[in-house]
Short mmCIF file of N, CA, C and O and ligand atoms in Angstrom, two decimals:
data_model
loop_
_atom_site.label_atom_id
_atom_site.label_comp_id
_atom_site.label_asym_id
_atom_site.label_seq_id
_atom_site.Cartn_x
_atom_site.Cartn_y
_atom_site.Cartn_z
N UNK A 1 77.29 127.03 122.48
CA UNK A 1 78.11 127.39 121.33
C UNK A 1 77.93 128.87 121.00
O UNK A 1 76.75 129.24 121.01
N UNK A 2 78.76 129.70 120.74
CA UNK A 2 78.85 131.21 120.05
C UNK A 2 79.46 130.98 118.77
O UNK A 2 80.34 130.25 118.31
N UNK A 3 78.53 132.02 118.30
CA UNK A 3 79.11 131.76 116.87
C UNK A 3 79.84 133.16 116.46
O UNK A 3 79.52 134.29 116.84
N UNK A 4 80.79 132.84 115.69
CA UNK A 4 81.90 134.29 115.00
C UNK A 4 81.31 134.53 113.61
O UNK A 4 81.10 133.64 112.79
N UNK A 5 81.14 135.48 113.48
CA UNK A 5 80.42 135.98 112.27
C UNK A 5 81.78 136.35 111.66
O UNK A 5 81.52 136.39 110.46
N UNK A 6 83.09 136.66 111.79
CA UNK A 6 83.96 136.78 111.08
C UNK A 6 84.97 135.05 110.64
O UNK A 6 85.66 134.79 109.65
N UNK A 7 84.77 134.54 111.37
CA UNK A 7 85.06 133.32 110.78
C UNK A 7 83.98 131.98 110.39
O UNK A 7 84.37 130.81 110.34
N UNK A 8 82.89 132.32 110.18
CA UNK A 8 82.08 131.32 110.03
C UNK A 8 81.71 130.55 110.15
O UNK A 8 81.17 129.85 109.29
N UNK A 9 81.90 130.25 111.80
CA UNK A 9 81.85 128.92 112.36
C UNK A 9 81.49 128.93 114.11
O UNK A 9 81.60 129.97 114.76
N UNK A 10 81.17 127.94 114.58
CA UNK A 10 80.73 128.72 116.35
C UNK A 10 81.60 127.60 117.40
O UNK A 10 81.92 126.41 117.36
N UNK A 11 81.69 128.22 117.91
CA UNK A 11 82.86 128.11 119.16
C UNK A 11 81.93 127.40 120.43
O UNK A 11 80.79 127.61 120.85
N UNK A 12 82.97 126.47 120.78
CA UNK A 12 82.20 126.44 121.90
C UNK A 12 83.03 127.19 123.18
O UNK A 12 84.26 127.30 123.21
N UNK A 13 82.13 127.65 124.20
CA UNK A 13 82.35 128.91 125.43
C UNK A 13 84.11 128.23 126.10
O UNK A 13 85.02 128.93 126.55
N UNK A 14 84.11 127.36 126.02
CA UNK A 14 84.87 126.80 126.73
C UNK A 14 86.61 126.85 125.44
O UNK A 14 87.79 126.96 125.76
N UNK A 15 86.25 126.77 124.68
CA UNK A 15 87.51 127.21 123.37
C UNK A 15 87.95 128.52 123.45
O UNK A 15 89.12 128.78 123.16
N UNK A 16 86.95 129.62 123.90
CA UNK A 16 87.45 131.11 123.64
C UNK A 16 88.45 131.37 124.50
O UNK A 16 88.54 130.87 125.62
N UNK A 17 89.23 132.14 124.02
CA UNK A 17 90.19 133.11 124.68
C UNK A 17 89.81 133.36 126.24
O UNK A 17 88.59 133.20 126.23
N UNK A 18 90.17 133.65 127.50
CA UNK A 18 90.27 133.73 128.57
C UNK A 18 89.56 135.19 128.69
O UNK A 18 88.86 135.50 129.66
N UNK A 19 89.77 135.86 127.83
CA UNK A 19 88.89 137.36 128.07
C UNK A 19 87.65 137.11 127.29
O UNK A 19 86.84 138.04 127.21
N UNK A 20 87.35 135.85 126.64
CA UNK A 20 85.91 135.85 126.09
C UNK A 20 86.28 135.70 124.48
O UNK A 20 85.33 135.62 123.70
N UNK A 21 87.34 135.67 124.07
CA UNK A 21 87.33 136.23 122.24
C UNK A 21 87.54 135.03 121.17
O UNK A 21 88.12 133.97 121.39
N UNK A 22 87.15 135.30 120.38
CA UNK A 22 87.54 134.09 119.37
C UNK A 22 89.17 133.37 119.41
O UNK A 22 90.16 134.10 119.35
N UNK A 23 89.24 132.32 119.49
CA UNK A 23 90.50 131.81 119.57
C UNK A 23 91.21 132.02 118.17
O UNK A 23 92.41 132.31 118.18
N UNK A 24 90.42 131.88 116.77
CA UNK A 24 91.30 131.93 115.89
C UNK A 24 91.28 133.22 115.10
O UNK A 24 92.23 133.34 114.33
N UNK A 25 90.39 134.22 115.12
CA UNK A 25 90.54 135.33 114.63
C UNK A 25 90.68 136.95 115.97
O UNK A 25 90.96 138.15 115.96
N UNK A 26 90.35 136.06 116.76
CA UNK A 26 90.97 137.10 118.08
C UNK A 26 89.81 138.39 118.63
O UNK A 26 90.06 139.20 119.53
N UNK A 27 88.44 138.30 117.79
CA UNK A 27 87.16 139.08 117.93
C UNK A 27 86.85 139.02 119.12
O UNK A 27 87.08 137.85 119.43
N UNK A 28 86.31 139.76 120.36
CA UNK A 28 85.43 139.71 121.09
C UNK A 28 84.19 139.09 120.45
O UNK A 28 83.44 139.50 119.57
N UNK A 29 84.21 137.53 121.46
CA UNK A 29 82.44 136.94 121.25
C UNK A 29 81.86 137.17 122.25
O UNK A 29 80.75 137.61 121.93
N UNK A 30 82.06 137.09 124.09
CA UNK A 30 81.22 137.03 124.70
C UNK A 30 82.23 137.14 125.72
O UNK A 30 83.46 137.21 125.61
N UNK A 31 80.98 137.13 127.43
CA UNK A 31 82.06 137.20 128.50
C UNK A 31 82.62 136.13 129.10
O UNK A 31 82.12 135.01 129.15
N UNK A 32 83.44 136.40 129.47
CA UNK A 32 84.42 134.84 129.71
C UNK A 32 83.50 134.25 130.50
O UNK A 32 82.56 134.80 131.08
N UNK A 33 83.92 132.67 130.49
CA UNK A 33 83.19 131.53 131.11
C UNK A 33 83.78 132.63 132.49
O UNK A 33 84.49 133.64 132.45
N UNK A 34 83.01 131.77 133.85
CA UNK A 34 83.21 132.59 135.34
C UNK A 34 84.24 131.67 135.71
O UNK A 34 83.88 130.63 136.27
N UNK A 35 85.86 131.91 135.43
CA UNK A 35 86.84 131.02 135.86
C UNK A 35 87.18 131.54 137.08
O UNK A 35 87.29 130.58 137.84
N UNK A 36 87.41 132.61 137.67
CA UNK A 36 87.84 133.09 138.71
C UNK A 36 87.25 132.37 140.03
O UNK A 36 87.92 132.03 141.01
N UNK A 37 85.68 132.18 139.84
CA UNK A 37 85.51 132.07 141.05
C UNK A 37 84.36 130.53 140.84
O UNK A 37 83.48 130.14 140.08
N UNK A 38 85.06 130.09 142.01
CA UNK A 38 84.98 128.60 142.09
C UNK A 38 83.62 128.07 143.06
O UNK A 38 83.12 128.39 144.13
N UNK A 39 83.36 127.06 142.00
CA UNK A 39 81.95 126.62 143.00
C UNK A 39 82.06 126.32 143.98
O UNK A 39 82.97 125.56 144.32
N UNK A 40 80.93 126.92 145.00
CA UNK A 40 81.01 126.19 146.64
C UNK A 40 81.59 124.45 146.87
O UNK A 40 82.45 123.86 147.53
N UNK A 41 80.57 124.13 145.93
CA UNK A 41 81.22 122.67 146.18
C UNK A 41 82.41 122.05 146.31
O UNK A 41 82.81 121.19 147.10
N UNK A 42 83.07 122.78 145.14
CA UNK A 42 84.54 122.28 144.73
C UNK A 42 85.42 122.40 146.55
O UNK A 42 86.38 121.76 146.97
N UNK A 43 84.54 123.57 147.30
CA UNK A 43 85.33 123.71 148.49
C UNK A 43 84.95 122.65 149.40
O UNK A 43 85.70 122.26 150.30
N UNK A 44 83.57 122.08 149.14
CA UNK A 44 83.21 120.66 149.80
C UNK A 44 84.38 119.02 149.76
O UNK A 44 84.92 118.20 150.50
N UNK A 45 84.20 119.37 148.39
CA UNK A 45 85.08 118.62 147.80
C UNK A 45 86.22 118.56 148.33
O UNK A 45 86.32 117.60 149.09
N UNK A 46 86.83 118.99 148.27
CA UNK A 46 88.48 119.80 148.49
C UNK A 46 88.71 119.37 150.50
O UNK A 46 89.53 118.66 151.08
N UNK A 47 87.55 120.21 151.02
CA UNK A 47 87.83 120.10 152.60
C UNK A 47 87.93 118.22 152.58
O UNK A 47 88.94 117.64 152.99
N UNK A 48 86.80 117.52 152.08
CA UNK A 48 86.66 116.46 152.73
C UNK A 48 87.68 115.66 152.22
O UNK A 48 87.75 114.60 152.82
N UNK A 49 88.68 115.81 151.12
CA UNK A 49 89.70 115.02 150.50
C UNK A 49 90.72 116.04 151.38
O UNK A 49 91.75 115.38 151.50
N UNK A 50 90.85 116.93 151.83
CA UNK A 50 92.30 116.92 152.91
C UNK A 50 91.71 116.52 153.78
O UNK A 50 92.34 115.65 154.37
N UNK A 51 90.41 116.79 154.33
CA UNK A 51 90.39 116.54 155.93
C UNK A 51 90.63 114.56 155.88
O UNK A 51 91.24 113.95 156.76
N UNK A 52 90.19 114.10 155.04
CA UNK A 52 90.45 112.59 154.86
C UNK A 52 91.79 112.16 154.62
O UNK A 52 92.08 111.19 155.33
N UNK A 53 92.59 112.50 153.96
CA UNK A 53 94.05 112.43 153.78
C UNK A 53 94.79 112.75 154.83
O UNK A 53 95.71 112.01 155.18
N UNK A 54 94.48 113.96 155.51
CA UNK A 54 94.68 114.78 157.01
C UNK A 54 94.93 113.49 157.77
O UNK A 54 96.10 113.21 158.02
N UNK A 55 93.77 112.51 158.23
CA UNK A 55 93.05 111.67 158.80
C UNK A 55 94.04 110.11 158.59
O UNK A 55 94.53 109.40 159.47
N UNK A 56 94.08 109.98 157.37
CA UNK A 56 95.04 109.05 157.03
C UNK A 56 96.65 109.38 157.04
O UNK A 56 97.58 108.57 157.07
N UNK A 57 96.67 110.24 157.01
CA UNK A 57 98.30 110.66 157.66
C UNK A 57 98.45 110.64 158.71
O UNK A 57 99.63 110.51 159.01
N UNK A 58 97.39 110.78 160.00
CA UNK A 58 97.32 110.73 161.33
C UNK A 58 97.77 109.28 161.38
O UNK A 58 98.92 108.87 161.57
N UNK A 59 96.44 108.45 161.11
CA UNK A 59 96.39 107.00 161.09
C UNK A 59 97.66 106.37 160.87
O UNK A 59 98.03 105.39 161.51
N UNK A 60 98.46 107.03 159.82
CA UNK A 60 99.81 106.16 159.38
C UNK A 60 100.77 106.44 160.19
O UNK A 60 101.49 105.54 160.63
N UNK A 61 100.97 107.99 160.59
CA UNK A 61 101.75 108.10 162.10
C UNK A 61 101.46 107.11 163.29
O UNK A 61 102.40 106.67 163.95
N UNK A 62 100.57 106.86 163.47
CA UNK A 62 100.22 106.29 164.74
C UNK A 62 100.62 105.06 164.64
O UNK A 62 101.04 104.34 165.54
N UNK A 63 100.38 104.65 162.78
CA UNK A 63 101.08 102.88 162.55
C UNK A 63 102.29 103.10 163.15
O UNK A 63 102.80 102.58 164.14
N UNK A 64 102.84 104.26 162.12
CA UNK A 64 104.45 104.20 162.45
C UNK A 64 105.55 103.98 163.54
O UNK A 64 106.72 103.58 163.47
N UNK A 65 104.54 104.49 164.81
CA UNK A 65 104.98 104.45 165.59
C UNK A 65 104.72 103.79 166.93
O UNK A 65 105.33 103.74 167.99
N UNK A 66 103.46 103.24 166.43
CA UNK A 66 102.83 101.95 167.64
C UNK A 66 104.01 100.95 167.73
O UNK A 66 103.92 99.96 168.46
ZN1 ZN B 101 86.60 134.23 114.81
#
């Protein structure tokens, strides 16, 4: 949580503005959450749900046409 000393109340990191700032009075609180760049995993993730889907689209061709 960050708190805004101009509105009296604390934010959580994930509510602020995309450049870091208070959503309702528009202050710089802090630096933006790290949205740009994406966890390794998510690319784990990601490969093994196409390469599996990949895999099952093969599979369903091959129904299709056995
Ligand atoms: Zn504020």
């Amino acid at each position: 949580m960050i708190w805004c000393s101009d509105c009296e109340r604390d934010f959580d990191v994930g509510l602020l503005i995309e450049d870091g700032s208070c959503p309702a009075c528009g202050v710089w609180l802090a630096d933006p959450p790290k949205g740009g760049s994406v966890p390794w995993h998510f690319w784990v993730v990601l490969t093994g749900a196409v390469g599996y889907l990949g895999w099952r689209a093969i599979q369903g061709i091959i129904w299709a046409v056995s």
